[in-house]
C-alpha cells in the first residue's frame, strides 16, 4: 500500500526494521532534547503528516524496549490517526519510571502500525441475544 507523506521534520522517513515487522519506528523531531520527569507526559513531534486511504488508520504504539528498559510508554495506546487527519503526527509519551528520561532528537520513540478498519452501524433494539458469558464483566471469564 502506498501512503503519501509530507516530512516537515529533519528525520528520515519511518521504515520497517525487518521484512516481517508490523510497525514502523517513529522518531522524535526536536530542536533540543526534552527531559521527561517521573510521571510527566509530553507531546513529542515527529514532523510527519500522512494521507491514509479511506478504511485505514495508523495506530501509534509503544516501543517494547523503551517500556521495559526505561519505563517510557505511549499514554493513549494505541493512538489512532484517522484517514482524514492531515496534521502533524505527535506521540504522547509518559515516563512511568522513577528516574528522569531524556528524549533526544532522532530517538525512536514509538511504532506506527497501519490497520484496516470497518464502520459499524448501531441499531437500537430492546433485548440482546443470550450468550454463555452473559453480563459477566472484568475478570469474569475463566472463573468457576
PDB file of C-alpha atoms in Angstrom:
ATOM      1  CA  UNK A   1       0.000   0.000   0.000  1.00  0.00           C
ATOM      2  CA  UNK A   2       1.281   3.459  -0.862  1.00  0.00           C
ATOM      3  CA  UNK A   3       0.855   6.182   1.779  1.00  0.00           C
ATOM      4  CA  UNK A   4       1.502   9.807   0.908  1.00  0.00           C
ATOM      5  CA  UNK A   5       3.719  11.563   3.451  1.00  0.00           C
ATOM      6  CA  UNK A   6       4.967  15.102   3.932  1.00  0.00           C
ATOM      7  CA  UNK A   7       8.080  15.240   6.098  1.00  0.00           C
ATOM      8  CA  UNK A   8       8.359  18.728   7.622  1.00  0.00           C
ATOM      9  CA  UNK A   9      10.990  17.487  10.036  1.00  0.00           C
ATOM     10  CA  UNK A  10      14.641  16.622   9.644  1.00  0.00           C
ATOM     11  CA  UNK A  11      14.464  12.893  10.416  1.00  0.00           C
ATOM     12  CA  UNK A  12      14.390  10.110   7.813  1.00  0.00           C
ATOM     13  CA  UNK A  13      11.010   8.623   6.913  1.00  0.00           C
ATOM     14  CA  UNK A  14       9.835   5.761   9.137  1.00  0.00           C
ATOM     15  CA  UNK A  15      10.629   2.315   7.854  1.00  0.00           C
ATOM     16  CA  UNK A  16      10.173  -1.300   8.848  1.00  0.00           C
ATOM     17  CA  UNK A  17      13.179  -2.773  10.667  1.00  0.00           C
ATOM     18  CA  UNK A  18      12.661  -6.212   9.096  1.00  0.00           C
ATOM     19  CA  UNK A  19      10.606  -7.649   6.241  1.00  0.00           C
ATOM     20  CA  UNK A  20       8.066  -9.043   8.731  1.00  0.00           C
ATOM     21  CA  UNK A  21       7.834  -6.092  11.136  1.00  0.00           C
ATOM     22  CA  UNK A  22       4.261  -4.908  11.772  1.00  0.00           C
ATOM     23  CA  UNK A  23       5.260  -1.387  12.801  1.00  0.00           C
ATOM     24  CA  UNK A  24       7.485   1.389  11.505  1.00  0.00           C
ATOM     25  CA  UNK A  25       9.592   3.268  14.034  1.00  0.00           C
ATOM     26  CA  UNK A  26       8.632   6.913  14.640  1.00  0.00           C
ATOM     27  CA  UNK A  27      11.443   9.292  15.613  1.00  0.00           C
ATOM     28  CA  UNK A  28      11.402  12.402  17.777  1.00  0.00           C
ATOM     29  CA  UNK A  29      11.830  15.554  15.701  1.00  0.00           C
ATOM     30  CA  UNK A  30      13.198  18.054  18.217  1.00  0.00           C
ATOM     31  CA  UNK A  31      15.171  21.286  18.157  1.00  0.00           C
ATOM     32  CA  UNK A  32      16.547  20.373  21.584  1.00  0.00           C
ATOM     33  CA  UNK A  33      16.319  17.377  23.908  1.00  0.00           C
ATOM     34  CA  UNK A  34      13.237  17.029  26.140  1.00  0.00           C
ATOM     35  CA  UNK A  35      13.510  15.690  29.693  1.00  0.00           C
ATOM     36  CA  UNK A  36      10.509  13.764  31.000  1.00  0.00           C
ATOM     37  CA  UNK A  37      10.395  13.737  34.777  1.00  0.00           C
ATOM     38  CA  UNK A  38       8.789  10.761  36.561  1.00  0.00           C
ATOM     39  CA  UNK A  39       5.035  10.642  35.763  1.00  0.00           C
ATOM     40  CA  UNK A  40       5.376  13.562  33.330  1.00  0.00           C
ATOM     41  CA  UNK A  41       3.748  13.346  29.910  1.00  0.00           C
ATOM     42  CA  UNK A  42       4.604  15.360  26.804  1.00  0.00           C
ATOM     43  CA  UNK A  43       3.540  15.531  23.188  1.00  0.00           C
ATOM     44  CA  UNK A  44       6.641  14.742  21.131  1.00  0.00           C
ATOM     45  CA  UNK A  45       6.572  15.911  17.496  1.00  0.00           C
ATOM     46  CA  UNK A  46       7.630  13.716  14.573  1.00  0.00           C
ATOM     47  CA  UNK A  47       7.454  16.231  11.724  1.00  0.00           C
ATOM     48  CA  UNK A  48       5.339  13.766   9.726  1.00  0.00           C
ATOM     49  CA  UNK A  49       1.975  14.328   8.029  1.00  0.00           C
ATOM     50  CA  UNK A  50       0.283  11.415   6.237  1.00  0.00           C
ATOM     51  CA  UNK A  51      -2.721  10.749   3.997  1.00  0.00           C
ATOM     52  CA  UNK A  52      -4.152   7.286   4.580  1.00  0.00           C
ATOM     53  CA  UNK A  53      -6.625   5.587   2.251  1.00  0.00           C
ATOM     54  CA  UNK A  54     -10.256   5.508   3.388  1.00  0.00           C
ATOM     55  CA  UNK A  55     -10.866   2.450   5.578  1.00  0.00           C
ATOM     56  CA  UNK A  56      -7.410   2.556   7.188  1.00  0.00           C
ATOM     57  CA  UNK A  57      -5.949   4.015  10.362  1.00  0.00           C
ATOM     58  CA  UNK A  58      -2.425   4.360  11.684  1.00  0.00           C
ATOM     59  CA  UNK A  59      -2.007   3.093  15.248  1.00  0.00           C
ATOM     60  CA  UNK A  60       0.753   4.644  17.367  1.00  0.00           C
ATOM     61  CA  UNK A  61       2.077   2.111  19.868  1.00  0.00           C
ATOM     62  CA  UNK A  62       4.879   1.953  22.453  1.00  0.00           C
ATOM     63  CA  UNK A  63       8.281   0.510  21.684  1.00  0.00           C
ATOM     64  CA  UNK A  64       8.727  -2.541  23.897  1.00  0.00           C
ATOM     65  CA  UNK A  65      12.408  -1.822  24.621  1.00  0.00           C
ATOM     66  CA  UNK A  66      11.677   1.699  25.916  1.00  0.00           C
ATOM     67  CA  UNK A  67       8.818   0.378  28.030  1.00  0.00           C
ATOM     68  CA  UNK A  68      10.807  -2.456  29.602  1.00  0.00           C
ATOM     69  CA  UNK A  69      14.199  -0.799  29.997  1.00  0.00           C
ATOM     70  CA  UNK A  70      13.195   2.805  30.743  1.00  0.00           C
ATOM     71  CA  UNK A  71       9.512   2.812  31.772  1.00  0.00           C
ATOM     72  CA  UNK A  72       8.580   5.046  28.817  1.00  0.00           C
ATOM     73  CA  UNK A  73       5.299   4.339  27.064  1.00  0.00           C
ATOM     74  CA  UNK A  74       2.680   5.914  24.819  1.00  0.00           C
ATOM     75  CA  UNK A  75      -0.099   7.236  27.020  1.00  0.00           C
ATOM     76  CA  UNK A  76      -3.081   6.825  24.682  1.00  0.00           C
ATOM     77  CA  UNK A  77      -2.226   3.372  23.412  1.00  0.00           C
ATOM     78  CA  UNK A  78      -2.907   2.757  20.673  1.00  0.00           C
ATOM     79  CA  UNK A  79      -3.227   6.315  19.466  1.00  0.00           C
ATOM     80  CA  UNK A  80      -5.313   6.480  16.294  1.00  0.00           C
ATOM     81  CA  UNK A  81      -4.515   8.581  13.239  1.00  0.00           C
ATOM     82  CA  UNK A  82      -7.646   8.780  11.091  1.00  0.00           C
ATOM     83  CA  UNK A  83      -7.618   8.733   7.292  1.00  0.00           C
ATOM     84  CA  UNK A  84      -8.877  12.327   7.124  1.00  0.00           C
ATOM     85  CA  UNK A  85      -6.298  13.791   9.569  1.00  0.00           C
ATOM     86  CA  UNK A  86      -3.615  15.898   7.901  1.00  0.00           C
ATOM     87  CA  UNK A  87      -1.892  17.439  10.927  1.00  0.00           C
ATOM     88  CA  UNK A  88       1.491  16.504  12.330  1.00  0.00           C
ATOM     89  CA  UNK A  89       1.776  13.096  13.963  1.00  0.00           C
ATOM     90  CA  UNK A  90       2.589  13.635  17.623  1.00  0.00           C
ATOM     91  CA  UNK A  91       3.354  10.961  20.213  1.00  0.00           C
ATOM     92  CA  UNK A  92       2.121  11.364  23.803  1.00  0.00           C
ATOM     93  CA  UNK A  93       4.943   9.873  25.873  1.00  0.00           C
ATOM     94  CA  UNK A  94       4.786   9.324  29.630  1.00  0.00           C
ATOM     95  CA  UNK A  95       7.605   8.444  31.990  1.00  0.00           C
ATOM     96  CA  UNK A  96       6.393   5.726  34.361  1.00  0.00           C
ATOM     97  CA  UNK A  97       9.837   5.229  35.887  1.00  0.00           C
ATOM     98  CA  UNK A  98      11.296   6.873  38.971  1.00  0.00           C
ATOM     99  CA  UNK A  99      14.130   8.499  37.003  1.00  0.00           C
ATOM    100  CA  UNK A 100      14.136  11.421  34.552  1.00  0.00           C
ATOM    101  CA  UNK A 101      14.318  10.321  30.920  1.00  0.00           C
ATOM    102  CA  UNK A 102      15.843  12.404  28.133  1.00  0.00           C
ATOM    103  CA  UNK A 103      14.201  12.222  24.710  1.00  0.00           C
ATOM    104  CA  UNK A 104      16.847  13.107  22.158  1.00  0.00           C
ATOM    105  CA  UNK A 105      16.324  14.359  18.633  1.00  0.00           C
ATOM    106  CA  UNK A 106      16.090  11.378  16.279  1.00  0.00           C
ATOM    107  CA  UNK A 107      15.338   8.871  19.036  1.00  0.00           C
ATOM    108  CA  UNK A 108      12.945   6.071  18.118  1.00  0.00           C
ATOM    109  CA  UNK A 109      10.006   6.813  20.430  1.00  0.00           C
ATOM    110  CA  UNK A 110       7.082   4.728  19.144  1.00  0.00           C
ATOM    111  CA  UNK A 111       5.960   2.491  16.344  1.00  0.00           C
ATOM    112  CA  UNK A 112       3.232   3.058  13.794  1.00  0.00           C
ATOM    113  CA  UNK A 113       1.066   0.193  12.531  1.00  0.00           C
ATOM    114  CA  UNK A 114      -1.216   0.634   9.521  1.00  0.00           C
ATOM    115  CA  UNK A 115      -4.510  -1.233  10.004  1.00  0.00           C
ATOM    116  CA  UNK A 116      -7.751  -1.701   8.106  1.00  0.00           C
ATOM    117  CA  UNK A 117     -10.979  -0.923   9.976  1.00  0.00           C
ATOM    118  CA  UNK A 118     -14.727  -1.095   9.387  1.00  0.00           C
ATOM    119  CA  UNK A 119     -17.528   1.314  10.179  1.00  0.00           C
ATOM    120  CA  UNK A 120     -20.310  -0.272  12.171  1.00  0.00           C
ATOM    121  CA  UNK A 121     -23.925   0.820  12.188  1.00  0.00           C
ATOM    122  CA  UNK A 122     -25.557   0.848  15.632  1.00  0.00           C
ATOM    123  CA  UNK A 123     -29.139  -0.444  15.522  1.00  0.00           C
ATOM    124  CA  UNK A 124     -31.293   0.206  18.604  1.00  0.00           C
ATOM    125  CA  UNK A 125     -33.023  -2.932  19.958  1.00  0.00           C
ATOM    126  CA  UNK A 126     -34.859  -3.768  23.177  1.00  0.00           C
ATOM    127  CA  UNK A 127     -33.027  -7.039  24.006  1.00  0.00           C
ATOM    128  CA  UNK A 128     -29.708  -8.650  23.044  1.00  0.00           C
ATOM    129  CA  UNK A 129     -29.269 -12.358  22.297  1.00  0.00           C
ATOM    130  CA  UNK A 130     -28.183 -14.562  25.216  1.00  0.00           C
ATOM    131  CA  UNK A 131     -24.620 -15.911  25.488  1.00  0.00           C
ATOM    132  CA  UNK A 132     -22.834 -18.241  27.889  1.00  0.00           C
ATOM    133  CA  UNK A 133     -20.932 -15.302  29.370  1.00  0.00           C
ATOM    134  CA  UNK A 134     -23.934 -13.006  29.622  1.00  0.00           C
ATOM    135  CA  UNK A 135     -23.257  -9.841  31.597  1.00  0.00           C
ATOM    136  CA  UNK A 136     -20.091 -11.125  33.314  1.00  0.00           C
ATOM    137  CA  UNK A 137     -17.649  -8.233  33.420  1.00  0.00           C
ATOM    138  CA  UNK A 138     -13.955  -7.686  34.075  1.00  0.00           C
ATOM    139  CA  UNK A 139     -12.197 -10.836  35.231  1.00  0.00           C
ATOM    140  CA  UNK A 140     -15.346 -12.896  34.872  1.00  0.00           C
ATOM    141  CA  UNK A 141     -14.290 -15.353  32.161  1.00  0.00           C
ATOM    142  CA  UNK A 142     -12.494 -18.440  33.394  1.00  0.00           C
ATOM    143  CA  UNK A 143     -13.788 -18.073  36.980  1.00  0.00           C
ATOM    144  CA  UNK A 144     -15.657 -21.117  38.265  1.00  0.00           C
TER     145      UNK A 144
END
